[in-house]
Structure formats: C-alpha cells, structure tokens
Coordinates of C-alpha atoms in Angstrom, one line a residue:
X260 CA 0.0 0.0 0.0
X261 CA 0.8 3.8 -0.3
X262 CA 3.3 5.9 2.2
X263 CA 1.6 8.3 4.5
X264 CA 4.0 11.3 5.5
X265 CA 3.9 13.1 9.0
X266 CA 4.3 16.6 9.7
X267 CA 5.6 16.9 13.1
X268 CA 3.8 19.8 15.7
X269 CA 4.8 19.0 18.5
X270 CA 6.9 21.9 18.7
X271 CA 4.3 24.4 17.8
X272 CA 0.7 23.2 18.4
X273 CA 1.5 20.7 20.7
X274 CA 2.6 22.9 23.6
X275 CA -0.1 25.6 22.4
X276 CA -2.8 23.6 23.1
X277 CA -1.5 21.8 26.1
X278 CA 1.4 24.2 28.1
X279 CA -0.2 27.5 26.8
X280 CA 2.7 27.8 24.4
X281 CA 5.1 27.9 26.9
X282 CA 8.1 25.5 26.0
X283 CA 11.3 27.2 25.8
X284 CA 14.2 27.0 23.0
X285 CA 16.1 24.8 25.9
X286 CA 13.7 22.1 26.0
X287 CA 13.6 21.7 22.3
X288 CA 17.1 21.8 21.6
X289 CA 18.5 18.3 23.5
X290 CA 15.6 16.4 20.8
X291 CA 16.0 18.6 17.8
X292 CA 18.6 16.2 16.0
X293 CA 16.4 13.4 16.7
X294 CA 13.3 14.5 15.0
X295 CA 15.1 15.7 12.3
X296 CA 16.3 11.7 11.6
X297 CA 13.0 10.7 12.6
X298 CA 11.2 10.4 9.4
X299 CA 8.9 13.6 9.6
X300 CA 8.0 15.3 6.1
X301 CA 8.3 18.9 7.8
X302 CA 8.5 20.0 11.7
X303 CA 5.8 22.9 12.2
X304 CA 7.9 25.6 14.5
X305 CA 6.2 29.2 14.6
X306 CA 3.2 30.6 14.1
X307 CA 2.3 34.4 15.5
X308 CA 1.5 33.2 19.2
X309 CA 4.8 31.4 19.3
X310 CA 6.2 35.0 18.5
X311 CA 4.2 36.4 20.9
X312 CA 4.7 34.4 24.0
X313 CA 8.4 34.1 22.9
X314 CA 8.7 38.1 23.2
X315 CA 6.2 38.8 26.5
X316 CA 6.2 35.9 28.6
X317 CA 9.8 34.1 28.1
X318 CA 11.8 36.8 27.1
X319 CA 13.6 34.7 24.1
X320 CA 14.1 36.2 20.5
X321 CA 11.9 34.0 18.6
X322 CA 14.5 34.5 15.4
X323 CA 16.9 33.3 17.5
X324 CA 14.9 30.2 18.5
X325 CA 14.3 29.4 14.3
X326 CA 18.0 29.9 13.7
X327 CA 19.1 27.6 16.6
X328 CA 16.8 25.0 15.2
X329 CA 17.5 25.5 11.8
X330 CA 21.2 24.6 13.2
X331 CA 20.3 21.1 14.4
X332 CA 18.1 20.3 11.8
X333 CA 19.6 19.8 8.5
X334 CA 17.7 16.9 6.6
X335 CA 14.1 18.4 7.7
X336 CA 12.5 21.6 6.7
X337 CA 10.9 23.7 9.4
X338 CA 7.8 25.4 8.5
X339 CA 6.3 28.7 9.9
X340 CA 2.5 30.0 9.5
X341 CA 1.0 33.3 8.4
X342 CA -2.6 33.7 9.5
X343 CA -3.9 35.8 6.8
X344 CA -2.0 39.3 6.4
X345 CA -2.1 40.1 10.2
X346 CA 1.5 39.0 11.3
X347 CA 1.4 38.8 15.2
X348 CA -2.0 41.2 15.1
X349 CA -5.6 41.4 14.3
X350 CA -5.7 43.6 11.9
X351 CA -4.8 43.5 8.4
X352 CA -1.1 45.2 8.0
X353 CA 0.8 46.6 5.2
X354 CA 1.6 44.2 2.0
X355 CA 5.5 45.6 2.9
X356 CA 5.7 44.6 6.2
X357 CA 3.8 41.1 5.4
X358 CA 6.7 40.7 2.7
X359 CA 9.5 41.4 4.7
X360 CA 8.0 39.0 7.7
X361 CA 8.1 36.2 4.9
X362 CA 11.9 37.3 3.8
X363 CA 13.1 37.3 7.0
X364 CA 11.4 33.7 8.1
X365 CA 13.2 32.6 4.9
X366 CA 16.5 34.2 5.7
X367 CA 16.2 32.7 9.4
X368 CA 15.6 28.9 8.4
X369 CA 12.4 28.5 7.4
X370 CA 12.0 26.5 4.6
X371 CA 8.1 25.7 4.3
X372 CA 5.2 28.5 4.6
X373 CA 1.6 27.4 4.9
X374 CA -1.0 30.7 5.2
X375 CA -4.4 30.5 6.0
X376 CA -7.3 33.2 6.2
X377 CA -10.0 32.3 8.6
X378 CA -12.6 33.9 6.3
X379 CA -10.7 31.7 3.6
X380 CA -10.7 35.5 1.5
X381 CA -8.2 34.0 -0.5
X382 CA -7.3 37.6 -1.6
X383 CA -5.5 37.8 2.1
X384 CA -2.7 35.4 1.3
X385 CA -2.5 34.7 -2.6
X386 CA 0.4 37.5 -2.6
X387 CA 2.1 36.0 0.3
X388 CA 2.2 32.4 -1.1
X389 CA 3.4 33.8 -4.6
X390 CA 6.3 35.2 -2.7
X391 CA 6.9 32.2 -0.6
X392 CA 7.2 30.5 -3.7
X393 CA 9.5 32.9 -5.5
X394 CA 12.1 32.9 -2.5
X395 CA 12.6 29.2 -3.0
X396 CA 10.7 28.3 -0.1
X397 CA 7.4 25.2 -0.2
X398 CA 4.2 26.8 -0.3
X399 CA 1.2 25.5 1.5
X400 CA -2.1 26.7 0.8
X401 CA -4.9 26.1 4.1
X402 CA -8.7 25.9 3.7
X403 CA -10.0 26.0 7.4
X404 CA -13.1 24.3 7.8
X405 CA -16.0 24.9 9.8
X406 CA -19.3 24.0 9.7
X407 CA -22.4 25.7 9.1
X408 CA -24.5 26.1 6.6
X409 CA -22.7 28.5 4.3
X410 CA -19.0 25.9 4.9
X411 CA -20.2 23.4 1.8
X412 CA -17.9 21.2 0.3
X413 CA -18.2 23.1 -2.9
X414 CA -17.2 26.1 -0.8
X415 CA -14.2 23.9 0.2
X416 CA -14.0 22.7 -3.5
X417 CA -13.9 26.6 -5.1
X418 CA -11.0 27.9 -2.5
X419 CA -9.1 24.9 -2.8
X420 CA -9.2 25.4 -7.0
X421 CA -9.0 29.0 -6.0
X422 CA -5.5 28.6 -4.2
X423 CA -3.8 26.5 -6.8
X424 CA -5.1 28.1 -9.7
X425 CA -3.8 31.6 -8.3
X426 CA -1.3 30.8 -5.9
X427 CA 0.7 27.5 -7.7
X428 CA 0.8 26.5 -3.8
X429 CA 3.0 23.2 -3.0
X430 CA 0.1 21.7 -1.3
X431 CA -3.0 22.1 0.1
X432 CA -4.2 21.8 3.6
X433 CA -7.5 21.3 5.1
X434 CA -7.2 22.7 8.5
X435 CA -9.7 21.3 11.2
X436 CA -8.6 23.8 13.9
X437 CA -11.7 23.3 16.4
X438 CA -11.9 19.3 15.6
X439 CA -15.5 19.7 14.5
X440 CA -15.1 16.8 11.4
X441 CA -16.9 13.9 12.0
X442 CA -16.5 11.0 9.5
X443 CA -19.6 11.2 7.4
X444 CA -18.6 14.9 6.4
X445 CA -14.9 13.6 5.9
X446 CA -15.9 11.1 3.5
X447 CA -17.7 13.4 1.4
X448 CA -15.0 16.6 1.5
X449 CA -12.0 14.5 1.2
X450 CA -12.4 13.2 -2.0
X451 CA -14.0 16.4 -3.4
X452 CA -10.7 17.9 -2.5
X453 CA -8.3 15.2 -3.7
X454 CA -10.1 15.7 -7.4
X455 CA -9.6 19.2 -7.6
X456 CA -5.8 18.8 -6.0
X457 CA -4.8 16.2 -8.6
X458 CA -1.0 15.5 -7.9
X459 CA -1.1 18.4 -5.5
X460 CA -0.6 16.9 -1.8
X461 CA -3.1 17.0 0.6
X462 CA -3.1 17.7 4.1
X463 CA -4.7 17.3 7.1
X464 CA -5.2 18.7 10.0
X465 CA -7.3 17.9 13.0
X466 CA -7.4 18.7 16.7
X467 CA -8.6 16.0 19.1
X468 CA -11.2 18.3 21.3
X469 CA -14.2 15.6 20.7
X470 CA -11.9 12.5 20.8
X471 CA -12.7 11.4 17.1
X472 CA -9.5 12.4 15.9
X473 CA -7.7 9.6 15.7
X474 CA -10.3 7.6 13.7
X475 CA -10.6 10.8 11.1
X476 CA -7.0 10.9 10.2
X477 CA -7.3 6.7 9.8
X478 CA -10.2 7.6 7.6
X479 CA -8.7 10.7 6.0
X480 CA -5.5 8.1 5.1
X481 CA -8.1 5.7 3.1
X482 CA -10.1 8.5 1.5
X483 CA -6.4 9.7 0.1
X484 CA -4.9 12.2 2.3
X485 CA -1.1 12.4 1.8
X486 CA 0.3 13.9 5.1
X487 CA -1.1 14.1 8.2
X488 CA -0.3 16.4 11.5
X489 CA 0.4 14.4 14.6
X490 CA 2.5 15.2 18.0
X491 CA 4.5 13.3 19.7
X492 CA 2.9 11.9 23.1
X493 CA 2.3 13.2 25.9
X494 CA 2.4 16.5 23.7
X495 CA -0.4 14.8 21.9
X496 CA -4.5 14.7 22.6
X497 CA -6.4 16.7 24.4
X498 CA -7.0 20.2 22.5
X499 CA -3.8 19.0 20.3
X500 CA -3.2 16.7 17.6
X501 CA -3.5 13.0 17.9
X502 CA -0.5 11.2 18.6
X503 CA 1.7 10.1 16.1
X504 CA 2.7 6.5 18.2
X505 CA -0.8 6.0 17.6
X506 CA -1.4 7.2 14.8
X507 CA 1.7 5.3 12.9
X508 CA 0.3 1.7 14.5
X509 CA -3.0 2.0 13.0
X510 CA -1.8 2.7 9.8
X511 CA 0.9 -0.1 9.9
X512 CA -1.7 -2.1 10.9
X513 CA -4.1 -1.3 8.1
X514 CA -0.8 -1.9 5.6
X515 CA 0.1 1.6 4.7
X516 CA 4.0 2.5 4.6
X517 CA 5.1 4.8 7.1
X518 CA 8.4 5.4 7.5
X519 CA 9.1 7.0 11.1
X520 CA 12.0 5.8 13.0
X521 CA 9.8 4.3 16.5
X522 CA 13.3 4.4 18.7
X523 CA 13.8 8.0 17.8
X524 CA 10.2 8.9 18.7
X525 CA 10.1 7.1 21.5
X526 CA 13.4 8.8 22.8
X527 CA 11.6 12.3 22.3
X528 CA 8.5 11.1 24.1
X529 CA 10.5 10.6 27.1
X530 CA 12.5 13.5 26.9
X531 CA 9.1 15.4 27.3
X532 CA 7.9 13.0 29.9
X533 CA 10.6 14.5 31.9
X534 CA 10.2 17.6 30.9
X535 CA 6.5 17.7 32.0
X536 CA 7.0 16.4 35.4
X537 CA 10.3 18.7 36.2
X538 CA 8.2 21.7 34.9
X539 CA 4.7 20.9 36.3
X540 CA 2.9 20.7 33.0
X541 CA 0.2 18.6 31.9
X542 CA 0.2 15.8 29.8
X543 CA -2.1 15.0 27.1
X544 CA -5.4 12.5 27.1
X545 CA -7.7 11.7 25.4
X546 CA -10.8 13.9 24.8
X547 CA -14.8 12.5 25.7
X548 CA -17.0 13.0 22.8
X549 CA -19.1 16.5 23.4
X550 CA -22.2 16.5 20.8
X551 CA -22.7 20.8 22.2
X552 CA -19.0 21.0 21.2
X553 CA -20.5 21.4 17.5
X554 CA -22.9 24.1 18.1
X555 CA -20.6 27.0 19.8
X556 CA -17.4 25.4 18.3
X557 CA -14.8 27.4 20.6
X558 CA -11.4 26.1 20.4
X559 CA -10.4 24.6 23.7
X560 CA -8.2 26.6 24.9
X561 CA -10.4 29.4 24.6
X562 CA -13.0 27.7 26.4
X563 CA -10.9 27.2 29.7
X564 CA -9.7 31.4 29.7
X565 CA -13.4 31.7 28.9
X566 CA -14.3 29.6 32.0
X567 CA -11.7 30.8 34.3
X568 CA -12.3 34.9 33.9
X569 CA -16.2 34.0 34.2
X570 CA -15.4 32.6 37.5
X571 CA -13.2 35.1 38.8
X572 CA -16.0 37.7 37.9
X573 CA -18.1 35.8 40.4
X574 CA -19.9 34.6 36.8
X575 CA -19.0 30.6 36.6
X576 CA -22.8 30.3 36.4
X577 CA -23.1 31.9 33.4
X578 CA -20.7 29.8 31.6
X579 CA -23.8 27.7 29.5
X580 CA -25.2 30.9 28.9
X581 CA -22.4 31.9 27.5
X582 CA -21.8 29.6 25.2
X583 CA -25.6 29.3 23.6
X584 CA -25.3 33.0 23.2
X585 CA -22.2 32.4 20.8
X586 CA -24.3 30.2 18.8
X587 CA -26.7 32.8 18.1
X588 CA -24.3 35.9 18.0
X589 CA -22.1 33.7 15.0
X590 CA -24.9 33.2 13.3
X591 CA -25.9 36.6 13.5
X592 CA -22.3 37.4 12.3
X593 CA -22.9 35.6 8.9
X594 CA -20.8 32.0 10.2
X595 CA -17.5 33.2 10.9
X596 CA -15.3 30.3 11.3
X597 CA -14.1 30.0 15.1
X598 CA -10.7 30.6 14.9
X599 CA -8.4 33.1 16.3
X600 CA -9.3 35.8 15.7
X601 CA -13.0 35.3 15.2
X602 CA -13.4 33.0 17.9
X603 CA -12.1 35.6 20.7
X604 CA -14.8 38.0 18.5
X605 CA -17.5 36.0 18.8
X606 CA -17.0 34.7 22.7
X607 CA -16.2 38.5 23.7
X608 CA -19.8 39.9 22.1
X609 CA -21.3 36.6 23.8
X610 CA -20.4 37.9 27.1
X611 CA -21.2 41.2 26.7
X612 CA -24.6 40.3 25.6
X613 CA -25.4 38.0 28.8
X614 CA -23.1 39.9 31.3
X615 CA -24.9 43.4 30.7
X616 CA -28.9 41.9 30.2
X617 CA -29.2 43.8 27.0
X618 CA -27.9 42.1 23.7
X619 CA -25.7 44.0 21.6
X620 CA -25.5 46.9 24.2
X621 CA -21.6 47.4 23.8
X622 CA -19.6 46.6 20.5
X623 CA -16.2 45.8 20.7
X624 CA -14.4 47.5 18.0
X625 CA -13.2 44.5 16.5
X626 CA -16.6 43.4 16.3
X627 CA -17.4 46.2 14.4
X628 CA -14.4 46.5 12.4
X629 CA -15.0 42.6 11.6
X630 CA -19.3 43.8 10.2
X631 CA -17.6 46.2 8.1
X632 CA -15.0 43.9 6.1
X633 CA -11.7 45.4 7.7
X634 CA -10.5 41.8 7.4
X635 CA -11.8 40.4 4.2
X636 CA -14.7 39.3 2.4
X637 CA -17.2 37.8 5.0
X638 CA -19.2 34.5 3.5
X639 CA -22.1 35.6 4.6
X640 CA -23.9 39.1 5.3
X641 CA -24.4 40.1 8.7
X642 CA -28.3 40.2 9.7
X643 CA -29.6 43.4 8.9
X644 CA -31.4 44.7 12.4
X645 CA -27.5 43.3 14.0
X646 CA -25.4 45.4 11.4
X647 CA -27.4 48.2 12.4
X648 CA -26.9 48.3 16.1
X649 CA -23.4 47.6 15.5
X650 CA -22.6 50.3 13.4
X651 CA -24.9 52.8 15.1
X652 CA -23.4 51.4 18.6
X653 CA -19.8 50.6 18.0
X654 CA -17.1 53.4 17.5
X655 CA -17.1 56.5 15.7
X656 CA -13.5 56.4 15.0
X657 CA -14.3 53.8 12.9
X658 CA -14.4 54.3 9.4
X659 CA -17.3 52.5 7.5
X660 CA -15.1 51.9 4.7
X661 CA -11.5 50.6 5.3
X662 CA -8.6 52.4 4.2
X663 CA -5.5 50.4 3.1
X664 CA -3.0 50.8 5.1
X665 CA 0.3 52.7 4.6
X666 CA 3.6 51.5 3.6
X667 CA 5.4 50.4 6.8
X668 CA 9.1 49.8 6.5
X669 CA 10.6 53.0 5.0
X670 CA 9.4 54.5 8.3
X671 CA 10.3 51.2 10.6
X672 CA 13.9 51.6 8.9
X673 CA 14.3 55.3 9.5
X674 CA 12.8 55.2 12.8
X675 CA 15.6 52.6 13.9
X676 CA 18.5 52.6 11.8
X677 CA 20.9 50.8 13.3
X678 CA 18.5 47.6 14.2
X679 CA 18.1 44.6 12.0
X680 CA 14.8 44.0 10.0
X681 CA 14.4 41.4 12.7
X682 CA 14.5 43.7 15.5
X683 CA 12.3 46.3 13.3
X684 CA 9.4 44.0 12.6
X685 CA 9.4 43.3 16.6
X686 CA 9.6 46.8 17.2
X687 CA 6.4 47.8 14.6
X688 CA 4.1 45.1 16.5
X689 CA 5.1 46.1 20.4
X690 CA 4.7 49.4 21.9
X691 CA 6.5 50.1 24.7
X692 CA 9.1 48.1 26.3
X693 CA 8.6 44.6 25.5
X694 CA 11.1 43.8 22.4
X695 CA 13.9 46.0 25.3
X696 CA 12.8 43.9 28.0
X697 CA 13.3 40.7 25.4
X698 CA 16.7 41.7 24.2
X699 CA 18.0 43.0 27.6
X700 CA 17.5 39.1 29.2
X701 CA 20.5 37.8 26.6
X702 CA 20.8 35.4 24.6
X703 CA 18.6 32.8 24.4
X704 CA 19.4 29.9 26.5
X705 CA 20.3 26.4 24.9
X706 CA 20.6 24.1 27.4
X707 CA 18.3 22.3 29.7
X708 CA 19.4 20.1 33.2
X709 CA 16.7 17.7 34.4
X710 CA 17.3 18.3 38.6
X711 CA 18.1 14.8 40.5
X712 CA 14.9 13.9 42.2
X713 CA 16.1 14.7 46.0
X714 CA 17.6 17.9 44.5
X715 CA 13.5 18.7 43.1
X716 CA 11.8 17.8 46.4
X717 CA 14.2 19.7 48.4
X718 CA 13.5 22.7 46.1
X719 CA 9.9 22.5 46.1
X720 CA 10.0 21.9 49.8
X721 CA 11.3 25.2 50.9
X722 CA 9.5 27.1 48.7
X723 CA 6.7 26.3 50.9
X724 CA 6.8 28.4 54.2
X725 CA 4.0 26.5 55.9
X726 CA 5.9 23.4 57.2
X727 CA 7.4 23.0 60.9
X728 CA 10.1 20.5 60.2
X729 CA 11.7 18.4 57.3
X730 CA 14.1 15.5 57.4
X731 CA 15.4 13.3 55.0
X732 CA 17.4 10.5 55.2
X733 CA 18.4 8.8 52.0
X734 CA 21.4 6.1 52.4
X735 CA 24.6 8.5 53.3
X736 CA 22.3 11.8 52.7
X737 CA 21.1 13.4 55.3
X738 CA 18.6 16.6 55.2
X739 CA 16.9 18.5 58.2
X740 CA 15.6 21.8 57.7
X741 CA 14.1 23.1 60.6
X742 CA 12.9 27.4 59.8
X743 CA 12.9 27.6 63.8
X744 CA 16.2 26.8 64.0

C-alpha cells in the first residue's frame, strides 16, 4: 500500500494547546537532531503566538529560537505559519511589512510556509504564497473548515481550486482547527478535494477536542490524504493533535508504509515526559466525545480562559449561557469560522450580551471592524437589524469603509537605523518596552538540566513556608531543615 508522511507539531501546536505555548528553545534543543532523523516530512515551529509568547512571557528572541533549530536540523524543513495578512496582530497590515515577515522567516531557516485566512478570502494570502514560492521556499495553501451552513464542500472545493489556480501552492491543507469533522462529512469533503488537487498533496489537519480524531486521520488516510499532522505523546490529545505513536500503529496495521524511526520517537516522548513532570505541566489525554462541542465550536483553549475569567467575575454560572449565546451571536455574524481571531470576537460579544442583560448593548471595536469587512470578504452578510446596532453602537473612530493601510518599513527603517529588520518587525508590533525587555535578558538559553529527584523535592520543599520540620534521610544523605532553627 501507499506511504503516509507526517508533519511533526509538537513543537508548535502541541505545547499551544497543552502548556499554553510555553516550551522554551532549551527544551527543544536536547531532541532537535532526533526529530530531524525521525522520518517527519516537515516540523511545524512558529506561528504568531509562538512570536508572541516568545517576546512577552519568556523573554527569548523568537528568530533566534528558528535559527538555533535550523542549526540542528539539517535533513528536515521547518515550516512557519501566516494567519492571513495580520503577522502577530488582528488587523490586516501593510503588504510591505507582510513581505519582509516572509523574507526574513526565509532568511532565518524557514523553509516551508503554509498561510491561512479564517474567512478563507483568498485575496488575504495569494500574494504571500506567490512570494513564498519565489524565494525558494514550499508553499502551502490552508482551507480552514468549519461547519455551518454556508462551509459546503463546494465552498471547500472553489478555494481549494481557488489557491492552486492563483497561488501555484505546493500543497494544500484542510485545517480542522476546532476538531468539528466527523466521519460522514470527511468522506464526502475529502475526495472532493483530492479531485480538484490532482497530484497536489493533501493535508490534514485535526485537533482531538471531541476524541474522534484519531479515527478521522485513519479515515482521511483511506479516502487519500497524503500527510497528516500528529504530536508526539504526551504532547499529543487533548485540544492537540492526535498522537503520532498512535497514529503510525494504526496505519501499519491497516498496511500503509510509514516510515518513522519508532526508537527515535520514543526517545523524544521521554524527553518530554521528563520535561512535564520537572516543569509541572500537563500531559495529554484523550478527549470525551461533546455533541454541544459542534454548536458553539470554541477552540479549547479558549474555552478554559473563557471559563476561568467567568469565574473570577463571580460569573462561573453563566458559563452555559455563554456559550448558547455564541451560537446565536455567530450566526448573527454571517458564520464566521471560530478561529483566532474570530473565535475571541464572537466569545467576547457573547459575554457582553449575557453579562450586561441587554444584547448588543456594547460593540467591541473589532466586532465592528469585523461587520464592516476590515478583514476580508465575509461568507455571509451580517443580519440586517445586528449590522445596524453595530454600526450605530460601536465606534465612531471607525471608518465605515477601510482604508488600506500605509507603507510600513521606510518609516520602521528610518525610525531605527541601526536595528536589524528582525528587530524592526518586533519593534512595529510592540509598543513600549517589550522587544527591550526581550533583548535586555540575553541570549537565548540552549541548554536544559533535568534536577536529581532529591535535588527537586528539596527545592519545592522550601518554597513552601508552611511546614514546621523536614528531614530526609536517604542512604549517606542526610537533610533537616528546621525554619525555627
């Protein structure tokens, strides 16, 4: 029977979904030789949010972190992600900036681009994937799926055309990003796509949030699907991808090829093991099946900030009511697809609406922006009596038609002269002091000691300060800490 490939995404959506995107360059490096002679097609490495929490939360130059890789990882190409023409933001940006993001991810290491527009207005990335393309790099073109009723499969079937006949992408990808396909829609929309795709790859891409992964990408292998996204376990499940141990037995199972080196997985598995239990962070299980899952459709991550700001408003209660009010405010909205950053849209109006009693009483202005077609050509309009309070209520400062923005790098390069582009595209998406703060914590750090086990429980212990005595004796150690002397 036919190979199956695997991208890798571990190192990008795995520890999104499950660690809030909080791995570090040092706990990637000690495994990154080892995935790249593990048998993966590509390894998926940065999207925006990686950027982001890079910059705010760890205080690591996320160019540093693709050039460090890029170091270790010779036979496999990395792959980076544009979500429409928005960079690290929400709002559309200049086609200058967009292009020099795309140079410099291609100067840095990156040698595969997928883009995606959560509207799937192809007019958002076409450009970006023509230039992809012309730099040498492998071009990946995204549908992202949702479902309602305006998400057909001859939708699917148009954009997909729509991308290859425009675009030339490498391949195509459909992108499942809030695990709503079940497998009677997959067995329609798969092989509609593979027709139109001819000798074009397909892709897929799924998130386990309803526990039906697994069997989709078994499903999506029969129907045709060339490649398939899978983490490595206990990066794997949950709001993440289905793991690739898994994954790679079925298959063999069923008699497909796939050619992953087990040992080498198996090594990285562990690695991450470890690094879960030194660091406190979760591991990944499956997912029970949720039938409401497919009417609000927020991505799971989402849904747990959602949760835990309710409750610290005193408003856990109102956590149902939430959610059935962003089934009616999407469809209200003409359908967007829940994804960042439509999702956030949605969930925010949703709250607003049962928080203050009065529906539609306060627009967000990205709500607004969003009714107006600031960031591309909405599927369907939004319903007349809503488009009217949401233009009448939202802000005035907001234009009813959008203006394309200016040219942004002449300015960027005058502004800082002596920086890098690097440093300049951090600069145009931060105010304030956060790429200072970034740069002013050094260089990134590479390595990564797992503690001895005594050495861990003795640290843990006395950060604690409401103990009255501990002793350990261990062989021909022997510890007694006693904070009254």
């Amino acid at each position: 029977m036919r190979e199956i490939r695997f991208m890798d995404t571990t190192l990008r959506d795995g520890h999104q979904c499950l660690w809030a995107t909080r791995m570090t360059t040092a706990m990637m490096l000690p495994i990154a030789e080892k995935l790249d002679q593990a048998g993966f097609e590509i390894i998926d490495l940065m999207s925006g949010v990686q950027f982001d929490v890079a910059i705010r939360h760890l205080k690591e130059n996320p160019w540093e972190r693709i050039r460090l890789m890029r170091e270790r990882t010779a036979r496999t190409p990395l792959q980076a992600n544009l979500r429409s023409k928005s960079v690290l933001s929400f709002d559309i940006l200049p086609d200058d900036i967009n292009a020099l993001w795309i140079e410099r991810l291609v100067a840095n290491g990156i040698r595969s681009v997928r883009a995606f527009d959560a509207l799937n207005d192809m007019d958002n990335i076409v450009d970006s994937l023509r230039l992809v393309k012309k730099l040498g790099a492998r071009a990946v073109g995204a549908v992202v799926f949702s479902e309602s009723p305006v998400h057909t499969d001859a939708l699917y079937v148009a954009k997909t055309r729509e991308l290859i006949e425009r675009a030339g992408v490498d391949a195509i990808m459909l992108k499942d990003a809030s695990g709503l396909l079940t497998l009677d829609r997959l067995r329609t929309l798969v092989p509609a796509l593979k027709q139109v795709c001819g000798t074009i790859p397909l892709e897929f891409h799924s998130h386990a949030l309803t526990g039906l992964a697994p069997l989709l990408y078994l499903e999506a292998a029969r129907l045709g699907a060339d490649q398939l996204h899978t983490c490595i376990a206990p990066l794997a499940n949950g709001a993440a991808q289905p793991a690739v141990q898994t994954v790679a037995r079925n298959l063999r199972a069923e008699g497909y090829e796939v050619n992953l080196d087990d040992a080498l997985i198996a090594d990285i598995s562990t690695h991450f093991h470890q690094v879960a239990q030194q660091e406190g962070k979760p591991l990944g299980t499956p997912a029970e099946y949720d039938a409401f899952h497919y009417q609000h459709q927020i991505p799971g991550g989402m849904l747990s900030n959602m949760r835990a700001q309710l409750e610290q408003a005193g408003l856990g209660h109102k956590l149902q009511d939430v959610l059935t009010e962003c089934v009616r405010v999407r469809a209200e909205l003409g359908w967007p697809v829940m994804v960042t950053p439509f999702s956030q849209l949605v969930g925010a109006q949703a709250v607003l609406n049962i928080v203050q009693g009065e529906r539609y009483r306060t627009i967000p202005d990205e709500v607004k922006k969003y009714a107006l077609g600031y960031y591309g050509k909405l599927l369907a309009s939004v319903e007349p009596d809503v488009l009217d309070r949401i233009v009448s209520g939202g802000s005035r400062k907001i234009a009813l038609t959008p203006a394309p923005p200016e040219a942004g790098v002449p300015l960027l390069r005058r502004r800082y002269p002596r920086a890098s582009d690097e440093e300049r595209l951090l600069r145009y998406m931060y105010a304030g002091s956060q790429v200072d703060d970034m740069l002013a914590a050094g260089p990134t750090r590479t390595a990564y000691t797992f503690e001895k086990p005594l050495v861990r429980l003795v640290r843990e212990l006395t950060r604690r300060r409401k103990y009255r005595h501990i002793y350990i004796e261990r062989r021909d150690i022997r510890i007694d800490i006693n904070p009254n002397g």
